């Protein structure tokens, strides 16, 4: 997807003067770097001291270690899956090849590579993901746990191959700061986990090629931080990776400055990216997870290196952890809100490890769990290793001096998120928050007033997910459209106006009017409205009656008359039998048949859609790069200026 002149003008319009000035400086610097050949400082006598404490590996649960080793063996055989594409080429990877399109990214000066153009480069996510080297941290962890040198030797071979194929500032792997930051964090952990291997020093601190790569990565990150309207999760990854490397690989004259600058930025950006309630400001749950993982990894590096960390860093991470514990459902699944690209900050686990349970387990180890937190029954490798690096005072009496919630929060006023809960694992997320973060709201969806409903962890009324970013504009547009969410569309348009795949030029403004959602309520209530349609106000009321296991949704449209479509998207496990305006929903959970009844507004004409592509309608994306048909119930009609539509969902049994 190439960007037109119009897109650049729209993007420029979302920047302030300071950001424009910074980007002009970046452009000048890139031109100067094209011909510059900086001398890498000579390093002698470097030693790696950021090792795991004695006994840390002994704390890894056996079942988590077993899953990890199984994944490592699969990787050793060359098998992996990235964003729905199964690969068998990881014995000797081509770092520039996209197996999805068959294309290879072009060689050249990094900032000349048109990485957004799939015709020229291929699917950039498929190319970038293996080069985050998070599969190498898995192999290195397998070596640390088993002592089997085959894993270490494979890691070394792949790092040497990557360094040889990706000279500094040449090629697609030097175009995006988030990639460099996450890659640095991976290298820190690879070196840590290989510490018992005789070849570890020769691979890193005694290797001029490795030193050159580490230095150039940090120089790049210091020069080109994400700025202004782009200072979202990317800048957290950049600063966390820079900080981790400057702590663990502090061998260069600039290391102390890089470390101090990165820590200041990390502190500032964690606060900027996080509501006071603890939810991530992008209102895209997977990025909440990514930022929390990156922040905890950076905290571990600081404590291991003895670098004092501002109290606000721990405070933000504590609030993020408590917020995550508050919004997950009974199966530890968080909301599916906004964009999601399956990005991780630090990967040390095998397949089948629950990401969100792992984060809550780490939060327990670092901050201590609260009585209302959900139970975490699974195990992971990452938690005991991170906890081994964090200073003991970070738990219990030494935690940040902050009043933590005495009971589970249900309404996050600053984020506009409300969670209604009922018996039998009924869970309903109501969206009354800002459209997104910063002026471009890059990872937002046009989903104001949408609801997401689950029963015992099963998606009943589902958020669609994301599916793709680059290269497929029709699908990108669908998955973040109003029609793809459980809300009302007026006039055939989205509530917010898109200016490109990561750009919104007009944002719907939403306000919550009622949020009475405490767990002990017989009837939990929520009401909000938005102004995304010119001349029209859409107001929605939601009531969850516990005794009747009934969810009632009332939509009101005030203002100009126009065509409306009201959509309810079912999860992929749910089937629907639609007769006129009533749908019988069925699904199974743990071998038991479940059902519900959905009474739809009779004022609208209802149709079921499933897996349609011209245009797209009736799809669910469980993860980036993957989509599957799912039933969408869409009612069409008109609003005459003061219309109301009532929907009732009743769970059986």
PDB file of C-alpha atoms in Angstrom, residues 42-201:
ATOM      1  CA  UNK A  42      36.718   0.380  20.203  1.00  0.00           C
ATOM      2  CA  UNK A  43      35.653  -1.897  23.055  1.00  0.00           C
ATOM      3  CA  UNK A  44      38.169  -3.881  25.065  1.00  0.00           C
ATOM      4  CA  UNK A  45      37.700  -6.052  28.098  1.00  0.00           C
ATOM      5  CA  UNK A  46      33.914  -6.084  27.902  1.00  0.00           C
ATOM      6  CA  UNK A  47      32.205  -8.449  30.313  1.00  0.00           C
ATOM      7  CA  UNK A  48      28.584  -9.473  30.532  1.00  0.00           C
ATOM      8  CA  UNK A  49      27.443  -9.312  34.148  1.00  0.00           C
ATOM      9  CA  UNK A  50      23.649  -9.096  33.787  1.00  0.00           C
ATOM     10  CA  UNK A  51      23.227 -12.814  34.394  1.00  0.00           C
ATOM     11  CA  UNK A  52      20.377 -14.611  36.103  1.00  0.00           C
ATOM     12  CA  UNK A  53      20.774 -15.042  39.851  1.00  0.00           C
ATOM     13  CA  UNK A  54      21.740 -18.492  41.073  1.00  0.00           C
ATOM     14  CA  UNK A  55      18.725 -20.768  41.357  1.00  0.00           C
ATOM     15  CA  UNK A  56      16.473 -18.708  39.076  1.00  0.00           C
ATOM     16  CA  UNK A  57      16.117 -21.507  36.537  1.00  0.00           C
ATOM     17  CA  UNK A  58      15.186 -23.958  39.293  1.00  0.00           C
ATOM     18  CA  UNK A  59      12.004 -21.951  39.887  1.00  0.00           C
ATOM     19  CA  UNK A  60      10.648 -22.667  36.402  1.00  0.00           C
ATOM     20  CA  UNK A  61       7.667 -25.053  36.726  1.00  0.00           C
ATOM     21  CA  UNK A  62       8.263 -28.417  35.008  1.00  0.00           C
ATOM     22  CA  UNK A  63       5.173 -28.206  32.796  1.00  0.00           C
ATOM     23  CA  UNK A  64       6.144 -24.748  31.564  1.00  0.00           C
ATOM     24  CA  UNK A  65       9.662 -26.011  30.830  1.00  0.00           C
ATOM     25  CA  UNK A  66       8.197 -28.967  28.939  1.00  0.00           C
ATOM     26  CA  UNK A  67       6.101 -26.686  26.722  1.00  0.00           C
ATOM     27  CA  UNK A  68       9.110 -24.494  26.071  1.00  0.00           C
ATOM     28  CA  UNK A  69      11.352 -27.375  25.035  1.00  0.00           C
ATOM     29  CA  UNK A  70       8.642 -28.752  22.749  1.00  0.00           C
ATOM     30  CA  UNK A  71       8.447 -25.375  21.027  1.00  0.00           C
ATOM     31  CA  UNK A  72      12.231 -25.179  20.787  1.00  0.00           C
ATOM     32  CA  UNK A  73      12.353 -28.601  19.136  1.00  0.00           C
ATOM     33  CA  UNK A  74       9.745 -27.484  16.615  1.00  0.00           C
ATOM     34  CA  UNK A  75      11.871 -24.436  15.838  1.00  0.00           C
ATOM     35  CA  UNK A  76      14.986 -26.599  15.527  1.00  0.00           C
ATOM     36  CA  UNK A  77      13.146 -28.593  12.853  1.00  0.00           C
ATOM     37  CA  UNK A  78      12.540 -25.328  11.003  1.00  0.00           C
ATOM     38  CA  UNK A  79       8.827 -25.029  11.768  1.00  0.00           C
ATOM     39  CA  UNK A  80       7.094 -21.859  12.893  1.00  0.00           C
ATOM     40  CA  UNK A  81       3.914 -19.922  12.298  1.00  0.00           C
ATOM     41  CA  UNK A  82       3.756 -16.161  11.960  1.00  0.00           C
ATOM     42  CA  UNK A  83       0.379 -14.451  11.564  1.00  0.00           C
ATOM     43  CA  UNK A  84      -1.352 -17.491  10.172  1.00  0.00           C
ATOM     44  CA  UNK A  85       1.417 -18.425   7.719  1.00  0.00           C
ATOM     45  CA  UNK A  86       2.998 -21.793   8.480  1.00  0.00           C
ATOM     46  CA  UNK A  87       6.694 -21.890   7.686  1.00  0.00           C
ATOM     47  CA  UNK A  88       9.217 -24.676   7.472  1.00  0.00           C
ATOM     48  CA  UNK A  89      12.250 -22.582   6.478  1.00  0.00           C
ATOM     49  CA  UNK A  90      13.625 -21.632   9.879  1.00  0.00           C
ATOM     50  CA  UNK A  91      16.584 -23.992   9.780  1.00  0.00           C
ATOM     51  CA  UNK A  92      18.271 -21.490   7.445  1.00  0.00           C
ATOM     52  CA  UNK A  93      16.012 -18.444   7.110  1.00  0.00           C
ATOM     53  CA  UNK A  94      16.074 -15.874   4.333  1.00  0.00           C
ATOM     54  CA  UNK A  95      15.741 -12.706   6.402  1.00  0.00           C
ATOM     55  CA  UNK A  96      14.301 -10.645   3.552  1.00  0.00           C
ATOM     56  CA  UNK A  97      11.805 -13.114   2.095  1.00  0.00           C
ATOM     57  CA  UNK A  98       8.048 -12.974   2.575  1.00  0.00           C
ATOM     58  CA  UNK A  99       6.595 -16.484   2.226  1.00  0.00           C
ATOM     59  CA  UNK A 100       3.069 -15.093   1.997  1.00  0.00           C
ATOM     60  CA  UNK A 101       3.579 -13.187  -1.272  1.00  0.00           C
ATOM     61  CA  UNK A 102       6.814 -14.808  -2.410  1.00  0.00           C
ATOM     62  CA  UNK A 103       8.501 -11.415  -2.654  1.00  0.00           C
ATOM     63  CA  UNK A 104      11.890 -10.316  -1.313  1.00  0.00           C
ATOM     64  CA  UNK A 105      12.424  -6.879   0.113  1.00  0.00           C
ATOM     65  CA  UNK A 106      14.837  -4.763  -1.953  1.00  0.00           C
ATOM     66  CA  UNK A 107      18.357  -3.948  -0.815  1.00  0.00           C
ATOM     67  CA  UNK A 108      19.439  -0.359  -0.317  1.00  0.00           C
ATOM     68  CA  UNK A 109      19.707   2.484   2.113  1.00  0.00           C
ATOM     69  CA  UNK A 110      17.200   1.737   4.852  1.00  0.00           C
ATOM     70  CA  UNK A 111      15.226   4.961   4.627  1.00  0.00           C
ATOM     71  CA  UNK A 112      14.722   4.505   0.873  1.00  0.00           C
ATOM     72  CA  UNK A 113      12.988   1.136   1.256  1.00  0.00           C
ATOM     73  CA  UNK A 114       9.219   1.546   0.546  1.00  0.00           C
ATOM     74  CA  UNK A 115       8.232  -0.844   3.316  1.00  0.00           C
ATOM     75  CA  UNK A 116       4.531   0.063   3.108  1.00  0.00           C
ATOM     76  CA  UNK A 117       4.378  -1.012  -0.541  1.00  0.00           C
ATOM     77  CA  UNK A 118       3.480  -4.702  -0.621  1.00  0.00           C
ATOM     78  CA  UNK A 119       4.067  -4.877  -4.378  1.00  0.00           C
ATOM     79  CA  UNK A 120       7.682  -3.842  -3.899  1.00  0.00           C
ATOM     80  CA  UNK A 121       8.504  -5.420  -0.541  1.00  0.00           C
ATOM     81  CA  UNK A 122       5.949  -8.102   0.297  1.00  0.00           C
ATOM     82  CA  UNK A 123       4.020  -8.339   3.544  1.00  0.00           C
ATOM     83  CA  UNK A 124       6.297  -6.357   5.833  1.00  0.00           C
ATOM     84  CA  UNK A 125       4.944  -7.987   8.998  1.00  0.00           C
ATOM     85  CA  UNK A 126       5.946 -11.418   7.679  1.00  0.00           C
ATOM     86  CA  UNK A 127       9.472 -10.130   7.023  1.00  0.00           C
ATOM     87  CA  UNK A 128       9.885  -8.204  10.254  1.00  0.00           C
ATOM     88  CA  UNK A 129       8.516 -10.727  12.737  1.00  0.00           C
ATOM     89  CA  UNK A 130      11.264 -13.412  12.619  1.00  0.00           C
ATOM     90  CA  UNK A 131      13.857 -10.632  12.851  1.00  0.00           C
ATOM     91  CA  UNK A 132      12.549  -9.567  16.233  1.00  0.00           C
ATOM     92  CA  UNK A 133      14.480 -12.709  17.269  1.00  0.00           C
ATOM     93  CA  UNK A 134      11.923 -13.722  19.840  1.00  0.00           C
ATOM     94  CA  UNK A 135      12.082 -17.295  18.589  1.00  0.00           C
ATOM     95  CA  UNK A 136      15.799 -17.129  19.427  1.00  0.00           C
ATOM     96  CA  UNK A 137      14.975 -16.239  23.044  1.00  0.00           C
ATOM     97  CA  UNK A 138      12.906 -19.433  23.115  1.00  0.00           C
ATOM     98  CA  UNK A 139      15.858 -21.476  21.829  1.00  0.00           C
ATOM     99  CA  UNK A 140      18.207 -19.770  24.285  1.00  0.00           C
ATOM    100  CA  UNK A 141      15.803 -20.498  27.150  1.00  0.00           C
ATOM    101  CA  UNK A 142      15.697 -24.142  26.073  1.00  0.00           C
ATOM    102  CA  UNK A 143      19.491 -24.230  26.298  1.00  0.00           C
ATOM    103  CA  UNK A 144      19.424 -22.617  29.754  1.00  0.00           C
ATOM    104  CA  UNK A 145      16.928 -25.184  31.039  1.00  0.00           C
ATOM    105  CA  UNK A 146      18.415 -28.296  29.425  1.00  0.00           C
ATOM    106  CA  UNK A 147      22.084 -27.562  28.820  1.00  0.00           C
ATOM    107  CA  UNK A 148      21.682 -28.995  25.307  1.00  0.00           C
ATOM    108  CA  UNK A 149      24.210 -27.099  23.201  1.00  0.00           C
ATOM    109  CA  UNK A 150      22.299 -27.722  19.969  1.00  0.00           C
ATOM    110  CA  UNK A 151      19.970 -24.900  20.928  1.00  0.00           C
ATOM    111  CA  UNK A 152      22.833 -22.506  21.661  1.00  0.00           C
ATOM    112  CA  UNK A 153      24.607 -23.370  18.431  1.00  0.00           C
ATOM    113  CA  UNK A 154      21.462 -22.713  16.399  1.00  0.00           C
ATOM    114  CA  UNK A 155      21.005 -19.346  18.098  1.00  0.00           C
ATOM    115  CA  UNK A 156      24.603 -18.420  17.330  1.00  0.00           C
ATOM    116  CA  UNK A 157      24.319 -19.493  13.696  1.00  0.00           C
ATOM    117  CA  UNK A 158      21.167 -17.452  13.172  1.00  0.00           C
ATOM    118  CA  UNK A 159      22.549 -14.338  14.842  1.00  0.00           C
ATOM    119  CA  UNK A 160      25.706 -14.488  12.754  1.00  0.00           C
ATOM    120  CA  UNK A 161      23.589 -15.012   9.646  1.00  0.00           C
ATOM    121  CA  UNK A 162      21.351 -12.056  10.478  1.00  0.00           C
ATOM    122  CA  UNK A 163      24.259  -9.751  11.248  1.00  0.00           C
ATOM    123  CA  UNK A 164      25.946 -10.675   7.975  1.00  0.00           C
ATOM    124  CA  UNK A 165      22.786 -10.099   5.929  1.00  0.00           C
ATOM    125  CA  UNK A 166      21.723  -6.847   7.613  1.00  0.00           C
ATOM    126  CA  UNK A 167      24.577  -4.384   7.697  1.00  0.00           C
ATOM    127  CA  UNK A 168      23.757  -1.233   9.665  1.00  0.00           C
ATOM    128  CA  UNK A 169      21.373   1.107   7.837  1.00  0.00           C
ATOM    129  CA  UNK A 170      20.977  -1.280   4.920  1.00  0.00           C
ATOM    130  CA  UNK A 171      17.654  -2.903   4.177  1.00  0.00           C
ATOM    131  CA  UNK A 172      14.190  -3.222   5.566  1.00  0.00           C
ATOM    132  CA  UNK A 173      15.183  -4.216   9.105  1.00  0.00           C
ATOM    133  CA  UNK A 174      16.576  -0.746   9.779  1.00  0.00           C
ATOM    134  CA  UNK A 175      13.448   1.226   8.915  1.00  0.00           C
ATOM    135  CA  UNK A 176      11.314   1.013  12.072  1.00  0.00           C
ATOM    136  CA  UNK A 177      12.339   1.817  15.627  1.00  0.00           C
ATOM    137  CA  UNK A 178       9.967  -0.648  17.264  1.00  0.00           C
ATOM    138  CA  UNK A 179      11.737  -3.471  15.433  1.00  0.00           C
ATOM    139  CA  UNK A 180      15.162  -2.313  16.616  1.00  0.00           C
ATOM    140  CA  UNK A 181      13.983  -1.871  20.201  1.00  0.00           C
ATOM    141  CA  UNK A 182      12.383  -5.298  20.512  1.00  0.00           C
ATOM    142  CA  UNK A 183      15.360  -6.917  18.776  1.00  0.00           C
ATOM    143  CA  UNK A 184      17.750  -5.363  21.306  1.00  0.00           C
ATOM    144  CA  UNK A 185      15.662  -6.684  24.182  1.00  0.00           C
ATOM    145  CA  UNK A 186      15.769 -10.141  22.596  1.00  0.00           C
ATOM    146  CA  UNK A 187      19.567  -9.963  22.285  1.00  0.00           C
ATOM    147  CA  UNK A 188      19.902  -9.033  25.969  1.00  0.00           C
ATOM    148  CA  UNK A 189      17.936 -12.118  26.953  1.00  0.00           C
ATOM    149  CA  UNK A 190      19.699 -14.357  24.443  1.00  0.00           C
ATOM    150  CA  UNK A 191      23.044 -13.391  25.960  1.00  0.00           C
ATOM    151  CA  UNK A 192      21.693 -13.876  29.493  1.00  0.00           C
ATOM    152  CA  UNK A 193      20.228 -17.306  28.773  1.00  0.00           C
ATOM    153  CA  UNK A 194      23.345 -18.492  26.934  1.00  0.00           C
ATOM    154  CA  UNK A 195      25.626 -17.485  29.785  1.00  0.00           C
ATOM    155  CA  UNK A 196      26.605 -21.040  30.655  1.00  0.00           C
ATOM    156  CA  UNK A 197      27.526 -21.857  27.054  1.00  0.00           C
ATOM    157  CA  UNK A 198      31.273 -21.674  26.283  1.00  0.00           C
ATOM    158  CA  UNK A 199      30.655 -19.730  23.069  1.00  0.00           C
ATOM    159  CA  UNK A 200      28.529 -16.955  24.594  1.00  0.00           C
ATOM    160  CA  UNK A 201      31.287 -14.358  25.016  1.00  0.00           C
TER     161      UNK A 201
END
